[in-house]
Tab-separated table of C-alpha atoms in Angstrom:
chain	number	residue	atom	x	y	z
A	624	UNK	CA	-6.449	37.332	24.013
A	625	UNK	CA	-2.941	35.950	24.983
A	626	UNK	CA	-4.803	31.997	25.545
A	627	UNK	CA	-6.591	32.695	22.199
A	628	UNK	CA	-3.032	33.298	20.528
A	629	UNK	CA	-1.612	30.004	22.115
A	630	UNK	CA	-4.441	27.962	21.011
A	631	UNK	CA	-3.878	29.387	17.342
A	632	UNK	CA	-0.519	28.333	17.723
A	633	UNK	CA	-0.884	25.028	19.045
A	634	UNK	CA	-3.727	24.128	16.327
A	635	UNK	CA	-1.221	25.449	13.381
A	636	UNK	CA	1.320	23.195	14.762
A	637	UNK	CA	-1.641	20.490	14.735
A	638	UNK	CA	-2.978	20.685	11.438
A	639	UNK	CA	-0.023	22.918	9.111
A	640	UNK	CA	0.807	20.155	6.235
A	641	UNK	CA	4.635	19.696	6.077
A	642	UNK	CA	6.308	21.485	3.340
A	643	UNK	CA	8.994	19.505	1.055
A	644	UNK	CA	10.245	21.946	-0.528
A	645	UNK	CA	13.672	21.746	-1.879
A	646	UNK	CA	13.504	17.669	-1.014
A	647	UNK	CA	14.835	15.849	-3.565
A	648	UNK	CA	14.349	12.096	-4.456
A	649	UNK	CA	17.848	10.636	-5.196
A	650	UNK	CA	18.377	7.330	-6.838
A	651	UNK	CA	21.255	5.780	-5.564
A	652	UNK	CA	23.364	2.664	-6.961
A	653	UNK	CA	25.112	0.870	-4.716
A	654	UNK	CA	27.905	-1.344	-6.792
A	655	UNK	CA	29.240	-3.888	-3.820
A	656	UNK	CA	27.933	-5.170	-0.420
A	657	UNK	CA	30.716	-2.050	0.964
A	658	UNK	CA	28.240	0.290	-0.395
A	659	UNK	CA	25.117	-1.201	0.588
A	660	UNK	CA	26.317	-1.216	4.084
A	661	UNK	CA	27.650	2.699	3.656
A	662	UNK	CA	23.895	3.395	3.103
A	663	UNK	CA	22.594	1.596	5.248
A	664	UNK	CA	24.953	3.426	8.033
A	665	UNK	CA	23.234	6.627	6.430
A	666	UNK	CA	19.541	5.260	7.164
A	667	UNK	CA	20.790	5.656	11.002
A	668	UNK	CA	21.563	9.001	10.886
A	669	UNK	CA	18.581	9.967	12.523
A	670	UNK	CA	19.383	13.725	11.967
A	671	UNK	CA	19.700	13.616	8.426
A	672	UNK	CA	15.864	12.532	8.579
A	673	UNK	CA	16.246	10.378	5.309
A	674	UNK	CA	12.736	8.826	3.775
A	675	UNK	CA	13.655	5.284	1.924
A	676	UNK	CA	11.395	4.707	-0.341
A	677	UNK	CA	13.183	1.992	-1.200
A	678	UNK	CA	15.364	0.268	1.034
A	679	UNK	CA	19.435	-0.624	0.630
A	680	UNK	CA	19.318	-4.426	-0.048
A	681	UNK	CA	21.764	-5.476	-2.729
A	682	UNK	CA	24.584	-5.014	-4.806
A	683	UNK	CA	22.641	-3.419	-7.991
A	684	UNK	CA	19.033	-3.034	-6.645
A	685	UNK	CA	17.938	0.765	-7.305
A	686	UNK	CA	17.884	2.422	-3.593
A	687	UNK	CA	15.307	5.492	-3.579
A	688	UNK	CA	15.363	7.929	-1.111
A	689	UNK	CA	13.970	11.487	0.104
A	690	UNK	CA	16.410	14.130	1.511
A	691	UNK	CA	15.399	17.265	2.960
A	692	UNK	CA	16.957	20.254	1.799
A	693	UNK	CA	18.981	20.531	4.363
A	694	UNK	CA	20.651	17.163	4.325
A	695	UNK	CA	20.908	17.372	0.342
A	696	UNK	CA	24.919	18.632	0.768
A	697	UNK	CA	26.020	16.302	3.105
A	698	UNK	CA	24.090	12.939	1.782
A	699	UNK	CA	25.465	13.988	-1.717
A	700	UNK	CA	29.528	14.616	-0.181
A	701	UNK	CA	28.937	11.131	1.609
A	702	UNK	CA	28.111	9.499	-1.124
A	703	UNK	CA	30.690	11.078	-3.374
A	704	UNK	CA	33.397	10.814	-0.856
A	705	UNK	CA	32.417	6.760	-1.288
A	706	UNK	CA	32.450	6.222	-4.730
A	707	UNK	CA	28.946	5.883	-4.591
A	708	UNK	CA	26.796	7.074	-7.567
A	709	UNK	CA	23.356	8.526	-7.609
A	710	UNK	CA	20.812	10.483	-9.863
A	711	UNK	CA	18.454	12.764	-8.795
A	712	UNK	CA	15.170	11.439	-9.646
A	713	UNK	CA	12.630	13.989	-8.559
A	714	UNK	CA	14.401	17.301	-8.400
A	715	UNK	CA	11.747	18.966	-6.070
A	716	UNK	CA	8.950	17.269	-4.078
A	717	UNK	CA	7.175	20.119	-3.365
A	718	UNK	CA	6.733	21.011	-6.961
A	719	UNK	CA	5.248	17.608	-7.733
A	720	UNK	CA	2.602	17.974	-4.503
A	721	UNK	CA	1.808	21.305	-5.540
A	722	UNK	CA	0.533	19.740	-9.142
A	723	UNK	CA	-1.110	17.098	-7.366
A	724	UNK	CA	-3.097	19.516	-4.864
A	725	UNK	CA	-4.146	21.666	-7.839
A	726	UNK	CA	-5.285	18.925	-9.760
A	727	UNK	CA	-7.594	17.558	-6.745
A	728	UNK	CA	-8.965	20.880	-5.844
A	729	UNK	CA	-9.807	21.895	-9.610
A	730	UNK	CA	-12.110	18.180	-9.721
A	731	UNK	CA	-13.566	18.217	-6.171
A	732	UNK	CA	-17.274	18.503	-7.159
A	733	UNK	CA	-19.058	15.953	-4.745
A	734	UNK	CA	-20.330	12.641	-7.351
A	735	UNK	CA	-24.185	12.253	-7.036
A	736	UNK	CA	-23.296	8.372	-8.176
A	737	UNK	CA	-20.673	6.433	-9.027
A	738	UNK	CA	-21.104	6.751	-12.424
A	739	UNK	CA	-20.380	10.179	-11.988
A	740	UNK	CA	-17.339	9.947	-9.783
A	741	UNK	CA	-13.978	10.773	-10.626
A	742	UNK	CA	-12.393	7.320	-10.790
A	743	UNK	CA	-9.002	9.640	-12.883
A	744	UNK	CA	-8.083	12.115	-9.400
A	745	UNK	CA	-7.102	11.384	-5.949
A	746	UNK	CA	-9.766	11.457	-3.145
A	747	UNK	CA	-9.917	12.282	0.622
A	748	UNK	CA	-10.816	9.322	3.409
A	749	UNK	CA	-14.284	11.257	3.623
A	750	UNK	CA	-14.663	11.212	-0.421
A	751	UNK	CA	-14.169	7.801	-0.274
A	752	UNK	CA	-16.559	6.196	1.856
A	753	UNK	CA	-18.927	8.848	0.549
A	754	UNK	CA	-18.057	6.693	-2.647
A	755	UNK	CA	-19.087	3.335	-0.776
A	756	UNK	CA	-22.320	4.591	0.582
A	757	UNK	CA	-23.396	5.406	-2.910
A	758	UNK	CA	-21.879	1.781	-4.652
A	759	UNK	CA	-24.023	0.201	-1.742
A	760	UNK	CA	-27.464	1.924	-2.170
A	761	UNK	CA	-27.176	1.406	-5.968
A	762	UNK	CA	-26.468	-2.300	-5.809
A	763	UNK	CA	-28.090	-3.637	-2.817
A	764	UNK	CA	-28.491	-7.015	-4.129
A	765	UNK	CA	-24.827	-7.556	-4.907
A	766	UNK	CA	-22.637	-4.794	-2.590
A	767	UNK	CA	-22.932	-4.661	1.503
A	768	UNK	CA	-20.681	-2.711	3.878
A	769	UNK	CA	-19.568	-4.194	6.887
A	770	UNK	CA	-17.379	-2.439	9.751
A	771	UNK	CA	-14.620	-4.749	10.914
A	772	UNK	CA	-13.578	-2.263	13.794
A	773	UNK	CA	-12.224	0.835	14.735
A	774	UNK	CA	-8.684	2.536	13.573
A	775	UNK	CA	-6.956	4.170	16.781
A	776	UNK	CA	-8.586	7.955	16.195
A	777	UNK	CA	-11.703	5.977	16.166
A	778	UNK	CA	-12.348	5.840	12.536
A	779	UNK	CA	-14.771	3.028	11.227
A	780	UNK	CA	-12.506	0.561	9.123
A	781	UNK	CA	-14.915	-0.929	6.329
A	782	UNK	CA	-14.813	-3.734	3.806
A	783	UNK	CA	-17.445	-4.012	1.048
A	784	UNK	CA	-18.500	-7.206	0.630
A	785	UNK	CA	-19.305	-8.423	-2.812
A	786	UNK	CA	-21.817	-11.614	-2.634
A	787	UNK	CA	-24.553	-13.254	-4.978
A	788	UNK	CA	-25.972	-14.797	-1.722
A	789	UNK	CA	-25.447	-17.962	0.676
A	790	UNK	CA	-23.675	-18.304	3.773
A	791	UNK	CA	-19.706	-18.598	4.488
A	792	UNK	CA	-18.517	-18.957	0.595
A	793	UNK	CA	-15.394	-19.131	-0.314
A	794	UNK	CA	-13.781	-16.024	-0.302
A	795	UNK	CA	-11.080	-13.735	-2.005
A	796	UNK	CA	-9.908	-11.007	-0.112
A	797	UNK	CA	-8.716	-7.535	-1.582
A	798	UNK	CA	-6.860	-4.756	0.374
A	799	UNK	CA	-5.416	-1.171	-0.708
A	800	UNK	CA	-4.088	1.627	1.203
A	801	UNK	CA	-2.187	-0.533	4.253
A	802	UNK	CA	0.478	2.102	3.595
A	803	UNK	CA	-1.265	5.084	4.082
A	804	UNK	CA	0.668	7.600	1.324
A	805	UNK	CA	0.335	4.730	-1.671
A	806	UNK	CA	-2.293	6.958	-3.227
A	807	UNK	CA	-2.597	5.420	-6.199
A	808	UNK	CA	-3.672	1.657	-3.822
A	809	UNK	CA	-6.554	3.273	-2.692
A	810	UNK	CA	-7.895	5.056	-5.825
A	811	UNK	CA	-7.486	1.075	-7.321
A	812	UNK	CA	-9.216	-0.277	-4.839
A	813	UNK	CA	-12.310	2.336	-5.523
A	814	UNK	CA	-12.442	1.631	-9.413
A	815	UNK	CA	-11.947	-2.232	-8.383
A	816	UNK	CA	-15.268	-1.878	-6.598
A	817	UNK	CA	-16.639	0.089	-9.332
A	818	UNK	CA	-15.416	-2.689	-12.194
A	819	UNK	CA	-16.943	-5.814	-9.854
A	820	UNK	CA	-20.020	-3.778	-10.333
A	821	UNK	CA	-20.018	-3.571	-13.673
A	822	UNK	CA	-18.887	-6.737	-14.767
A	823	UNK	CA	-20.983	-8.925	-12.539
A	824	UNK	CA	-23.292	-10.315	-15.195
A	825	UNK	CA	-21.689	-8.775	-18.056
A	826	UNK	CA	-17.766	-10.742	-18.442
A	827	UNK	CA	-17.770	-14.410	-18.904
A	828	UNK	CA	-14.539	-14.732	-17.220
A	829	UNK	CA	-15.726	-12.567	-13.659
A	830	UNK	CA	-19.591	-13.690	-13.420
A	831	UNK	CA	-18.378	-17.311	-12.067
A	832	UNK	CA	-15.853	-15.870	-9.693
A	833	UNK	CA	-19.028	-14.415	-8.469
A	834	UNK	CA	-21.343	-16.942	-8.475
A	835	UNK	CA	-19.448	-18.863	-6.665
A	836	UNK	CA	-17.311	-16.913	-4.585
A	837	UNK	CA	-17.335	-13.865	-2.644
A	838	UNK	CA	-14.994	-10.675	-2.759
A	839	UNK	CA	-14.085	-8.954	0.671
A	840	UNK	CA	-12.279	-5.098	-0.724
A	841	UNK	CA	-10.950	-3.172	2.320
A	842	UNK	CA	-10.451	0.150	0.249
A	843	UNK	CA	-8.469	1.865	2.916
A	844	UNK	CA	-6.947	-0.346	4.869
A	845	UNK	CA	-4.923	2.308	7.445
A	846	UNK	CA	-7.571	5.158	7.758
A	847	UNK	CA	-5.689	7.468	10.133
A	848	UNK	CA	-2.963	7.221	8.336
A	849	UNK	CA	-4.774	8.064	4.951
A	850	UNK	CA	-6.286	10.990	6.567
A	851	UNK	CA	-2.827	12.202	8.112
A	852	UNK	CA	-1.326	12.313	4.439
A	853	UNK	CA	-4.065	14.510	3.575
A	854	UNK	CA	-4.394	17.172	6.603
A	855	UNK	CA	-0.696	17.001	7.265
A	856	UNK	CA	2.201	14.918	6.173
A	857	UNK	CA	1.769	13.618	2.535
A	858	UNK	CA	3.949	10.930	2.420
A	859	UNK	CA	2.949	9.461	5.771
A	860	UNK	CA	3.356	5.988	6.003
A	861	UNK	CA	2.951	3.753	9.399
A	862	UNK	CA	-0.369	3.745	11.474
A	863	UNK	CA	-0.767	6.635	14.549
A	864	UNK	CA	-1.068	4.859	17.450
A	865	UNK	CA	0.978	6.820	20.289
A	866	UNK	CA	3.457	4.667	22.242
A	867	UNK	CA	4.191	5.750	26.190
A	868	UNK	CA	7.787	6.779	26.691
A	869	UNK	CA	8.477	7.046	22.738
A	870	UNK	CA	7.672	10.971	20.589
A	871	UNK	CA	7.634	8.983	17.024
A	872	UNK	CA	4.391	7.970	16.429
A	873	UNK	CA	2.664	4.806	14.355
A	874	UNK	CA	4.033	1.259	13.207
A	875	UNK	CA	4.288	-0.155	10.424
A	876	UNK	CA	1.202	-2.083	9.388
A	877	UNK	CA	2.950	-4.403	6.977
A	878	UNK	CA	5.559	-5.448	9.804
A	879	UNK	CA	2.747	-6.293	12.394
A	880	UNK	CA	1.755	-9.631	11.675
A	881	UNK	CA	2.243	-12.477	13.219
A	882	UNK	CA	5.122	-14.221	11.064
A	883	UNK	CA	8.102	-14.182	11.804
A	884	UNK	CA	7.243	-10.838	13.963
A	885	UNK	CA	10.551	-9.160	15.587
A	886	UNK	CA	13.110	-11.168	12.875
A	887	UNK	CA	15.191	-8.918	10.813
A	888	UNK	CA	13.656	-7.545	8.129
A	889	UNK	CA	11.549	-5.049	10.791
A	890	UNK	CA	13.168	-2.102	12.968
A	891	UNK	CA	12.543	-2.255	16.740
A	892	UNK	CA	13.281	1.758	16.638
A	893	UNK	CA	9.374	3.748	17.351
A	894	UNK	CA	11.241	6.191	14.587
A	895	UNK	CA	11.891	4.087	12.253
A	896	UNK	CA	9.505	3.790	8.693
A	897	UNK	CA	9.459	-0.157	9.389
A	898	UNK	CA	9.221	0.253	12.979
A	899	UNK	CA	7.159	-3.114	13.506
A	900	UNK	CA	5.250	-2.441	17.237
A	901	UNK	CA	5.097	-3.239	20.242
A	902	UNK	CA	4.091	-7.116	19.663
A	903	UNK	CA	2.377	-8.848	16.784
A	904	UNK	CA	-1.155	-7.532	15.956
A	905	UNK	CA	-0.435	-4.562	18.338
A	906	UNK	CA	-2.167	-2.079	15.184
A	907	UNK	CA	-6.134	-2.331	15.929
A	908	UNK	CA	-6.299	-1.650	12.059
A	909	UNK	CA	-4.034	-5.499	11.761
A	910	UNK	CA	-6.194	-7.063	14.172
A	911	UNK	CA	-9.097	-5.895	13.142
A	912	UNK	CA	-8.227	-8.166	9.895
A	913	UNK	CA	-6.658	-11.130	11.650
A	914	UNK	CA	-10.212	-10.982	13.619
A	915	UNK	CA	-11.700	-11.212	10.161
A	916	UNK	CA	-9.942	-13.870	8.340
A	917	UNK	CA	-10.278	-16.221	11.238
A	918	UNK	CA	-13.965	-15.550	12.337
A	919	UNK	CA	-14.912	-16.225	8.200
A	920	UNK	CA	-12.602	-19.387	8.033
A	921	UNK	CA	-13.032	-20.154	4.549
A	922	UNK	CA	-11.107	-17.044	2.609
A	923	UNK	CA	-9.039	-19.215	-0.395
A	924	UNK	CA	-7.249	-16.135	-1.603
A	925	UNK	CA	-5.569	-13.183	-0.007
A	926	UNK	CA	-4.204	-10.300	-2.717
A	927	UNK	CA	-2.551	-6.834	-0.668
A	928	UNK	CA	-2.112	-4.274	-3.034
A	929	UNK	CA	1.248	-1.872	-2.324
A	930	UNK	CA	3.129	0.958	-4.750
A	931	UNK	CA	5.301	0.994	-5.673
A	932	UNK	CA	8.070	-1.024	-7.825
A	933	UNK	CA	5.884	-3.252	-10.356
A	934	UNK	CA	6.295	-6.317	-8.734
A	935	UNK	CA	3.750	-9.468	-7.751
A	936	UNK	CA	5.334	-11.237	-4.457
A	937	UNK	CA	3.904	-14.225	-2.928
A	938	UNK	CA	5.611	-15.961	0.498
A	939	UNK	CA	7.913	-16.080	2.151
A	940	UNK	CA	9.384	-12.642	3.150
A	941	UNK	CA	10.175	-13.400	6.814
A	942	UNK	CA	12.506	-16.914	5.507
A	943	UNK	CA	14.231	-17.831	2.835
A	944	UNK	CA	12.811	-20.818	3.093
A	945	UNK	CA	10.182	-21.752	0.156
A	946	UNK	CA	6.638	-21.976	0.994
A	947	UNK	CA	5.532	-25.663	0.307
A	948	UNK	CA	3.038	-24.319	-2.675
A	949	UNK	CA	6.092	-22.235	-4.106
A	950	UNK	CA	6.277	-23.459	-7.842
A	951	UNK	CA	2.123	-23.109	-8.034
A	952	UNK	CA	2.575	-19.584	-7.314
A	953	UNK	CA	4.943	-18.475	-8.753
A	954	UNK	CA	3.381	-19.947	-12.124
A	955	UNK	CA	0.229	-18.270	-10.949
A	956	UNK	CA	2.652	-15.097	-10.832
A	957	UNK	CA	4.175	-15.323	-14.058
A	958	UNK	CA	0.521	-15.966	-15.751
A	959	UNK	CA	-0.963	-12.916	-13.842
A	960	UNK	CA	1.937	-10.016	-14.725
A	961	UNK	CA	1.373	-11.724	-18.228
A	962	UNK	CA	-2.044	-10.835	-18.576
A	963	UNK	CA	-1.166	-7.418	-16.797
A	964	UNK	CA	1.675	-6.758	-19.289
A	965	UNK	CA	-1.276	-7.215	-22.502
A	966	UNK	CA	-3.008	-3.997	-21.765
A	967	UNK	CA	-0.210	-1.279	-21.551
A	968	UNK	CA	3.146	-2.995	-21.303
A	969	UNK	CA	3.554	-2.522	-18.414
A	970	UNK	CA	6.531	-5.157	-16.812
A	971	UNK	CA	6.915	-6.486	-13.285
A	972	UNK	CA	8.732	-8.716	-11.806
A	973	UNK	CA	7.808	-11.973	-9.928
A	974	UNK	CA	8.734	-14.354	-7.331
A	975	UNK	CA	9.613	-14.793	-3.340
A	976	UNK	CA	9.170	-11.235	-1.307
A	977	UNK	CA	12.901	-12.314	0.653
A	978	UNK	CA	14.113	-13.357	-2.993
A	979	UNK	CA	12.799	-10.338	-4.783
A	980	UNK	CA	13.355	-7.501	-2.792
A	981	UNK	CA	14.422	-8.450	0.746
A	982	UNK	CA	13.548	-9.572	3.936
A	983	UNK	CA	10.543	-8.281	5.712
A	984	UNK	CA	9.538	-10.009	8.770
A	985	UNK	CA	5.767	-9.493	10.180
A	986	UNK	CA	4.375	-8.803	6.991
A	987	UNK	CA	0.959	-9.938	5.890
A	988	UNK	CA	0.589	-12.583	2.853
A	989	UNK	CA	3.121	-14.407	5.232
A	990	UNK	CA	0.628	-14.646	8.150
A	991	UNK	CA	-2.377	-15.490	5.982
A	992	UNK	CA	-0.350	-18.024	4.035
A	993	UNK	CA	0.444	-19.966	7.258
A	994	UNK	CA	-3.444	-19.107	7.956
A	995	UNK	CA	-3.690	-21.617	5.472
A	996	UNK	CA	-4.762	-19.234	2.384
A	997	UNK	CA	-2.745	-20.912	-0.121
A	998	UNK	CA	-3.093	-18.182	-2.923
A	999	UNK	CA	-1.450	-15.396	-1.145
A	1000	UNK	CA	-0.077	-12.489	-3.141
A	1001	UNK	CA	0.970	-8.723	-2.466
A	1002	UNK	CA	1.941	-6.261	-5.695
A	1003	UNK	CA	3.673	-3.235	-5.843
A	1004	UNK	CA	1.704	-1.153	-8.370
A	1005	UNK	CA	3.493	1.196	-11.055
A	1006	UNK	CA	5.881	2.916	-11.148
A	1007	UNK	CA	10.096	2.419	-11.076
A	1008	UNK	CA	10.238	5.329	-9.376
A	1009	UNK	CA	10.343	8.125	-11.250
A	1010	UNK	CA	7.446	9.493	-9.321
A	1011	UNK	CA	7.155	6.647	-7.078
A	1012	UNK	CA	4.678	7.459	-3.991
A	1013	UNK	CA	3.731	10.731	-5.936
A	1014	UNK	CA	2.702	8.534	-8.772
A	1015	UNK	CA	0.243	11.684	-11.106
A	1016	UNK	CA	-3.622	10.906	-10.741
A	1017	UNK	CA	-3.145	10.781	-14.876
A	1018	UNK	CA	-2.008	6.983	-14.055
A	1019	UNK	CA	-4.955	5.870	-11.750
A	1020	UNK	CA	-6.880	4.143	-14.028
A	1021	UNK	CA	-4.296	2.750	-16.768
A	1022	UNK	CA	-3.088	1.318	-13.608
A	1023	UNK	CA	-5.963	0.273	-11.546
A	1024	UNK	CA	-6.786	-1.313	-15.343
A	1025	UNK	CA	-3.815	-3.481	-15.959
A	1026	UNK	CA	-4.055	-4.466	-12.126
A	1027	UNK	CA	-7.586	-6.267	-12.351
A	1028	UNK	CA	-6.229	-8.162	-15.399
A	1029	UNK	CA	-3.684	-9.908	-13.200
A	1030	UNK	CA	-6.565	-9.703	-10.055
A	1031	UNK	CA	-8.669	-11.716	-12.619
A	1032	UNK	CA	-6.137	-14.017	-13.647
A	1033	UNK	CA	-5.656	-15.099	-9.676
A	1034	UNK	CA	-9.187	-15.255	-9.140
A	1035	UNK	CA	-9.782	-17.261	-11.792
A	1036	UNK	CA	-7.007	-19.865	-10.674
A	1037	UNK	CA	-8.083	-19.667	-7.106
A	1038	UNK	CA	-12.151	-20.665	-8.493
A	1039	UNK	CA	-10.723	-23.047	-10.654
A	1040	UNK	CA	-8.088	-25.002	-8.013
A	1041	UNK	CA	-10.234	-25.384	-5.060
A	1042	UNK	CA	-8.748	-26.903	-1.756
């Protein structure tokens, strides 16, 4: 009885979600370099267990963050005690999780196709490739599913490939979810798959992408990590590979690449949000991808889709040096959040990821643009922040919508300006 007790024990301590209640998202201004650097001091406090969601960079540049209820009184006397204004944009987490769980639990009825699937609510791991089984089977001529490798649990990490036949096209590749608690990436990425469906055949501007290109859509590009947020820690982030000698689990997929790996812009700290690994490509779900891109050889456009912040980014992050095809994309980038703007209004901002938001070494347009895909791109998807990470499932597809406008716009260019 008493071993039956401990194992109850152990497995609540397993699978129990983490509760944020009383956590409050604070929006904090930092007015001179002073105050950046009094914040950034803050982010070291490892007992205050702060969650940036977005990180100190600037003199002006909103800084987000989530503090626990029991740091709330001393983060708020620090900051006062500076001269250091803030606003509290999400006055309880928990509250806003709470809606979100409700609202998935009241549509969970199990789609019989995808025309029936919930493309407006947010969907487990399992729900999801559920989802790609049935896009497959209904469109075998156009829609295969290939498994690049296996995430560190020993999930199967799959891309759909989108093809009207022949071998080794040119390719555009498509990835959501690398950060595992951007919900809003991964339900995209499913109505993405849905819309190339659809409009294969059907839009004048898409059918030649497709009949002379492929598509490559890794849907959930960190599976543990999209599971975790669901069974246990909602706004889970890095990968969960286990590192000997260190308790913190995961890295940061987005500073595991091989550019720049290890520069500033990454933390060398296991507990750290942009902890960056052990070495370059050290994630299985990063190599798994480098694998890829080399063994295809001929991929002419690579697009990694973030939340959030409404921006469109394109290299360098890890320099401040300007990629040699610089002034193409960034006109690509201003003719993309154009054509995303059209739909709902939606603004974002364009340019450099070091000149934009800040430096982040390791990160993965970088390494595919000095792969040699010129037309490399990451976004940030809605919103400012007001909900940020907890972005509600009312917003999927307005935003997965305005998204494939600017999606189409780059795959357009990228058919259009072979090299």
């Amino acid at each position: 009885m008493q071993g039956l007790l401990i194992l109850s024990v152990l497995l609540g301590a397993v699978f129990s979600t983490e509760d944020f209640v009383g956590h409050q998202v604070l929006r904090i201004s930092a007015a001179s370099e002073a105050q950046v650097q009094k914040v950034k001091n803050l982010e070291d406090l490892e007992h205050l267990q702060l969650d940036f969601w977005r990180d100190p960079t600037r003199p002006g540049t909103p800084i987000d963050v989530r503090v626990p209820f029991s740091s709330l009184q001393a983060v708020k006397i620090f900051l006062e005690s500076h001269g250091i204004s803030y606003t509290i944009m999400i006055e309880d987490v928990q509250s806003l999780l709470d809606k979100e769980k409700k609202q998935m639990s009241t549509l969970q009825a199990r789609a019989q196709s995808t025309d029936t699937f919930n493309y407006a609510t947010y969907h487990t791991l399992e729900e999801i490739y559920d989802f790609l089984d049935l896009l497959v089977a209904e469109n075998p001529q156009l829609v295969s599913k290939i498994q690049i490798g296996n995430s560190y649990e020993g999930r199967p990490i799959y891309v759909l490939k989108f093809s009207t036949g022949g071998a080794n096209r040119p390719a555009i590749w498509i990835d959501t979810g690398i950060h595992s608690r951007e919900w809003v990436t991964q339900a995209s990425g499913v109505w993405f798959a849905k819309k190339i469906t659809q409009d294969y055949g059907q839009d004048t501007t898409f059918t030649p992408i497709l009949d002379n290109m492929d598509i490559f859509l890794e849907i959930v590009t960190n599976p543990d990590g999209f599971a975790y947020t669901h069974r246990s820690n909602r706004m889970w982030r890095k990968t969960r590979s286990v590192r000997a000698g260190s308790l913190c689990v995961g890295a940061d997929p987005n500073r595991n690449w091989d550019a720049g790996f290890g520069k500033p812009g990454a933390s060398s700290n296991p507990c750290s949000e942009t902890y960056r690994g052990q070495f370059a490509n050290s994630e299985v779900e990063v190599k798994s991808i480098v694998d890829f891109v080399k063994a295809h050889g001929n991929i002419k456009a690579f697009i990694s889709i973030h939340s959030y912040s409404q921006l469109l980014l394109y290299p360098y992050g890890y320099t401040s040096e300007p990629a040699p095809d610089h002034e193409e994309l960034d006109q690509v980038s201003k003719a993309a959040v154009t054509a995303l703007a059209s739909l709902y209004g939606t603004k974002f901002t364009y340019g450099s990821i070091i000149k934009t938001i800040y430096q982040a070494s390791g990160n993965t347009v970088d390494w595919t643009y000095n792969q040699g895909i010129k037309y490399s791109f990451t976004f940030e998807l809605r919103d400012t922040g007001r909900y940020g990470f907890l972005l509600p499932a009312s917003q999927i597809i307005p935003t997965a919508q305005e998204t494939w406008l600017a999606l189409l716009t780059i795959m357009e260019h990228t058919l259009n300006h072979p090299y």
